[in-house]
Short mmCIF file of C-alpha atoms and ligand atoms in Angstrom, two decimals:
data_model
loop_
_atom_site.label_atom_id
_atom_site.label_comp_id
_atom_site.label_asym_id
_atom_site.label_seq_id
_atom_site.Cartn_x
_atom_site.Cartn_y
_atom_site.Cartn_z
CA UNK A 1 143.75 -35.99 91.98
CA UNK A 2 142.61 -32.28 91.26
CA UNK A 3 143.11 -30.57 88.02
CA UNK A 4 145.49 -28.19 89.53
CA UNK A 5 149.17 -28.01 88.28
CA UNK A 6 151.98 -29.49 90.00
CA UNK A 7 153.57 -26.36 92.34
CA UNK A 8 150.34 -24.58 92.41
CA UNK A 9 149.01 -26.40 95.51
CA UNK A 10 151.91 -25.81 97.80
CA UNK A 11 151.62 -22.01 97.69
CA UNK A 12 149.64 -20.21 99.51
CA UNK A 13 148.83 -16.48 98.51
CA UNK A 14 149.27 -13.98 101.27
CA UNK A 15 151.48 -16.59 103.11
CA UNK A 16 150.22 -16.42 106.41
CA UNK A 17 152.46 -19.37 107.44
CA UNK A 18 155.63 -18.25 106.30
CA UNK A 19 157.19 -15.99 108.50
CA UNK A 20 158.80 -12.73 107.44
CA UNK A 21 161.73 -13.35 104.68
CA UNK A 22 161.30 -17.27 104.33
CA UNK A 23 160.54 -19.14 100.93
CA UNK A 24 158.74 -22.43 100.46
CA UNK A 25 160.47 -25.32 99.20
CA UNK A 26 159.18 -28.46 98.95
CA UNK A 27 162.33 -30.58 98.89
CA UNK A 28 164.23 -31.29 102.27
CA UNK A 29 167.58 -29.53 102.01
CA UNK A 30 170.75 -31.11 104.21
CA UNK A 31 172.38 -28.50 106.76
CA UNK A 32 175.15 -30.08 108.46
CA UNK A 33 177.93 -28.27 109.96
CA UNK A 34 180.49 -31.10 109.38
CA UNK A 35 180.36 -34.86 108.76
CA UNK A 36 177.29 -36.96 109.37
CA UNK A 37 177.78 -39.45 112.07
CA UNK A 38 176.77 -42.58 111.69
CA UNK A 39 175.24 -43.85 114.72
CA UNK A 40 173.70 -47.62 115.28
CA UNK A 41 170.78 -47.60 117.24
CA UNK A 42 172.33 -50.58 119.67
CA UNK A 43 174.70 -47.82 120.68
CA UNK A 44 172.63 -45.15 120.75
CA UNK A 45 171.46 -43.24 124.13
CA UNK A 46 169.72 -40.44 124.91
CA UNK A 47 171.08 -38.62 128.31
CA UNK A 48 169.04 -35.97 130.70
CA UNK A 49 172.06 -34.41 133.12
CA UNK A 50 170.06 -31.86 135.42
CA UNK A 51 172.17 -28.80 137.10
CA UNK A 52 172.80 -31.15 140.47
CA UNK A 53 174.71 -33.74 138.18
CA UNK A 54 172.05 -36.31 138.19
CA UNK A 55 171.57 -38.59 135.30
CA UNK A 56 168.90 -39.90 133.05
CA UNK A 57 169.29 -42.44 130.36
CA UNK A 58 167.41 -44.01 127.58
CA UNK A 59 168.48 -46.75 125.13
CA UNK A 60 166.86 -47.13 121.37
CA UNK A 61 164.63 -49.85 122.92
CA UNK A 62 163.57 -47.46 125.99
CA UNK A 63 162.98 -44.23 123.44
CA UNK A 64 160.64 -46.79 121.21
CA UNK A 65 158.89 -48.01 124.35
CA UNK A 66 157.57 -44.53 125.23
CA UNK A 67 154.60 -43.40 123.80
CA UNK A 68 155.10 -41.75 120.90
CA UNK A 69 152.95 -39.12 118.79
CA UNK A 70 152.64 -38.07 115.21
CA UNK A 71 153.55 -34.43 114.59
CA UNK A 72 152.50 -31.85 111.46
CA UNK A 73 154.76 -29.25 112.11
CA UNK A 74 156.04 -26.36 109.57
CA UNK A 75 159.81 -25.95 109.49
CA UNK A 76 161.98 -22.44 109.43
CA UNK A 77 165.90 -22.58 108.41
CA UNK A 78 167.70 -19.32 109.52
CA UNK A 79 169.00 -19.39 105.37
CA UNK A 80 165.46 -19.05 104.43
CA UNK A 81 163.75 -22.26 103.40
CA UNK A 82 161.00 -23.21 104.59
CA UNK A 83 158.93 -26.37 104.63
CA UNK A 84 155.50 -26.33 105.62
CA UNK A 85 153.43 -29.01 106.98
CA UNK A 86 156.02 -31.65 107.69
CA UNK A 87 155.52 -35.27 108.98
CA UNK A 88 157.18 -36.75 111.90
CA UNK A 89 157.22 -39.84 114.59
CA UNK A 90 158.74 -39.22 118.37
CA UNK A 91 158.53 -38.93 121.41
CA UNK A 92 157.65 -35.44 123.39
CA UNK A 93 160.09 -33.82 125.60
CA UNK A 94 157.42 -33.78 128.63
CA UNK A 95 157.46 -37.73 128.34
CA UNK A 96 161.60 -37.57 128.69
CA UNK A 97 161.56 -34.95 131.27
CA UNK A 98 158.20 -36.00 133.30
CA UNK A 99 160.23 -38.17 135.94
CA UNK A 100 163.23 -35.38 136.20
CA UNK A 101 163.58 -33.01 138.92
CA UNK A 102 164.63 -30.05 137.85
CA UNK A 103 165.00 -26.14 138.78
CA UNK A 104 167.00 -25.18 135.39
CA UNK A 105 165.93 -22.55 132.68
CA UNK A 106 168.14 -23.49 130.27
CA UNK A 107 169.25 -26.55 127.91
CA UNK A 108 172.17 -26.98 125.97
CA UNK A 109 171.30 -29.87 123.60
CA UNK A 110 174.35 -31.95 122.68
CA UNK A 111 174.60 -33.94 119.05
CA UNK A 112 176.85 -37.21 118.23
CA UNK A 113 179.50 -35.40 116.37
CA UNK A 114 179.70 -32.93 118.69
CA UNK A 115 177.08 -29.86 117.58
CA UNK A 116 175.45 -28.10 120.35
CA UNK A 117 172.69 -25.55 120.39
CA UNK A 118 170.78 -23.96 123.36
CA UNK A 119 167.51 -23.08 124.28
CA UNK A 120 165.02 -22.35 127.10
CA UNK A 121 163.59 -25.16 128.81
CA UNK A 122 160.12 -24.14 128.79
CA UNK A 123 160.44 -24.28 125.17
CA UNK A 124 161.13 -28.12 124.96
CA UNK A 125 157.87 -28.41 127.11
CA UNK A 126 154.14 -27.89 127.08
CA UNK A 127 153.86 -29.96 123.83
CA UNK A 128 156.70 -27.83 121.72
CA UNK A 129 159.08 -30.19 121.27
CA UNK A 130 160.23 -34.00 120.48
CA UNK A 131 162.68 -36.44 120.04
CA UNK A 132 161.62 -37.68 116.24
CA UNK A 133 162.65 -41.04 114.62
CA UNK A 134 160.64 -41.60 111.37
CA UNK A 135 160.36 -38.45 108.84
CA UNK A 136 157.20 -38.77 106.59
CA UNK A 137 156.60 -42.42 107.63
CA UNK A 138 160.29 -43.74 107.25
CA UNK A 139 162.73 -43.96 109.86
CA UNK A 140 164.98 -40.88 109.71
CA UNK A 141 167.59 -41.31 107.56
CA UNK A 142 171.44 -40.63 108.98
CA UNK A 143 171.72 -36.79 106.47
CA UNK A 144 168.57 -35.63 108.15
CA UNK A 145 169.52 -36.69 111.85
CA UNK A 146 168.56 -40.15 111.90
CA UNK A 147 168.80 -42.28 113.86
CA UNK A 148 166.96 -39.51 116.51
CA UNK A 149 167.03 -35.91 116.41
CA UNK A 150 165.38 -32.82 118.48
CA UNK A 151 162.63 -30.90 116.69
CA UNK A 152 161.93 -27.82 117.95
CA UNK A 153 159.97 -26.64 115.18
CA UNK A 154 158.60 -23.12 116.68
CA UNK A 155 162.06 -21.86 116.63
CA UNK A 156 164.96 -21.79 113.25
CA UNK A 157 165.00 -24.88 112.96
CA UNK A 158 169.43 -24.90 113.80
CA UNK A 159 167.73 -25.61 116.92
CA UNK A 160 166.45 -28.88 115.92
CA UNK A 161 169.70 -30.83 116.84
CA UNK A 162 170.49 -33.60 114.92
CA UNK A 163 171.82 -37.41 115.86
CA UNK A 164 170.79 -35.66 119.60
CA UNK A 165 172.46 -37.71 122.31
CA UNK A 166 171.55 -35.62 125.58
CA UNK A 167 170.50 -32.22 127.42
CA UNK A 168 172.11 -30.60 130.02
CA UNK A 169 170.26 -28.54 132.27
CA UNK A 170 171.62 -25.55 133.57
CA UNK A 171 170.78 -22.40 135.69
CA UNK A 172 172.08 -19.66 133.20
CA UNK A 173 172.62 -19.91 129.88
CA UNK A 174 175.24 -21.54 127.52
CA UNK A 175 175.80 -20.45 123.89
CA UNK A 176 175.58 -23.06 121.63
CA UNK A 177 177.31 -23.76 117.91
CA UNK A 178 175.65 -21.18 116.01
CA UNK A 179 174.95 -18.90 119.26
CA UNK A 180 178.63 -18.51 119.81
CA UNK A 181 179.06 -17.73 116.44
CA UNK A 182 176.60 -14.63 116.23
CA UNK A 183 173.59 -16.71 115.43
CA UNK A 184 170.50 -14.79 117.86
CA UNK A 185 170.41 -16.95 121.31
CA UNK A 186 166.55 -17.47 120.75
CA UNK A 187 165.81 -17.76 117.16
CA UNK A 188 162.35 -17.19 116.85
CA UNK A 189 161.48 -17.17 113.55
CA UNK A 190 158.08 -14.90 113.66
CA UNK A 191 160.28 -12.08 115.15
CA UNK A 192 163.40 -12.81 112.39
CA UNK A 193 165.79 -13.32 115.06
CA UNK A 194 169.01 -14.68 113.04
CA UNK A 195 171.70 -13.24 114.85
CA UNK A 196 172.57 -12.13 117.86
CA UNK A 197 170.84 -8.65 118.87
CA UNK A 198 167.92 -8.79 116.22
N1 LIG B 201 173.98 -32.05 114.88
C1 LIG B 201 173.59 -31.07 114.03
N2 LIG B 201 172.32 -30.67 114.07
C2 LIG B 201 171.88 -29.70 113.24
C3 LIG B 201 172.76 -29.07 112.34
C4 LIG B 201 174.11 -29.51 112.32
O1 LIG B 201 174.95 -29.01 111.56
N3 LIG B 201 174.48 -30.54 113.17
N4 LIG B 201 172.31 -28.07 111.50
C5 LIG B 201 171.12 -27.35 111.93
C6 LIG B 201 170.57 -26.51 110.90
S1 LIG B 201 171.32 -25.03 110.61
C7 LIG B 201 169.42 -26.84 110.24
S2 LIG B 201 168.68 -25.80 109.15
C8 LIG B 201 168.84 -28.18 110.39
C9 LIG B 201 168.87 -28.86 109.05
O2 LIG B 201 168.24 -30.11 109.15
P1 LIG B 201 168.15 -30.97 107.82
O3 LIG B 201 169.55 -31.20 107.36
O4 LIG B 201 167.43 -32.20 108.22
O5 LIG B 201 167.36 -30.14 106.84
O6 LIG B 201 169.53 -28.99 111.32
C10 LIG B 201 170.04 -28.32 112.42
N5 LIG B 201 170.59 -29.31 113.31
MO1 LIG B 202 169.75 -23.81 109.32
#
């Protein structure tokens, strides 16, 4: 332990990771747009539907089986917070999508409960994006997404579906939860795009 006062070692002056009008906190605030589902893991799947209809499915034992990685990854919420340096256990998007043929641009993530949010497919690859199941060394719990959720932590992080259960794959674009409601399609958080023409 250092001599340096509680609060003091989370900031950083000049805050070159926080990206324009964010604050750090360093608890873990709950967003959920409605109730949290609870979802056992012996019932849980994962789906892949690409824009010709085919199908791919995992089961809890099939997502554990896959290799999975350990991620350090700061977090952005479009209300502001911010969390830097966060700890999670998953499995990367290219290790889903290696074996799936697709042409598509565009995913529209889909959530147990019924949230959706969209985003480009190239941003789920190249290393950007996972399918987590332990937060700081504990397996998710069920407020923060648990038993699986999407992080997608290079973008507000309303794209980081929780209790994820699938992507569809599609040629053009479909708005989302908080896209259809004026939220910006993209939602990069460098370029403060909240809502919709930003
Ligand atoms: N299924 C689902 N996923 C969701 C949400 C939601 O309401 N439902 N909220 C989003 C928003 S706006 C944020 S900021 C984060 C919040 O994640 P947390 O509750 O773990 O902090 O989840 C995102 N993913
Ligand atoms: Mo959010």
């Amino acid at each position: 332990m250092g001599i340096v006062s509680p609060g003091f070692t989370g900031r950083r002056g000049g805050g070159a990771d926080l990206p324009p009008g964010q604050y750090l906190t360093r608890d873990f605030p709950v967003l959920s747009a409605g109730p949290t589902p609870h979802v056992l893991t012996e019932h849980w799947e994962f789906t892949v539907t690409t824009e010709t209809g085919e199908m791919s499915r995992w089961d809890w034992a099939g997502l554990l089986a896959l290799p999975a990685e350990d991620i350090t990854k700061d977090i952005h919420c479009v209300t502001r917070w911010s969390k830097l340096r966060t700890e999670w256990k998953g499995v990367s998007l290219d290790t889903l999508l290696a074996d799936v043929e697709t042409g598509a641009d565009f995913a529209l993530a889909h959530s147990y409960g019924g949230y959706t949010t969209n985003l480009p497919l190239e941003d789920l690859l190249d290393g950007q994006a996972w399918i987590v199941y332990e937060y700081d060394g504990e397996p998710l719990d069920p407020e923060h997404g648990g038993p699986a959720r999407l992080l997608v932590p290079h973008l507000y992080f309303w794209k980081s579906a929780k209790w994820v259960r699938g992507l569809v794959l599609t040629d053009t674009e479909d708005l989302g939860f908080w896209e259809t409601a004026g939220y910006h399609e993209y939602g990069d958080p460098w370029k403060e795009q909240r809502y919709a023409g930003d």
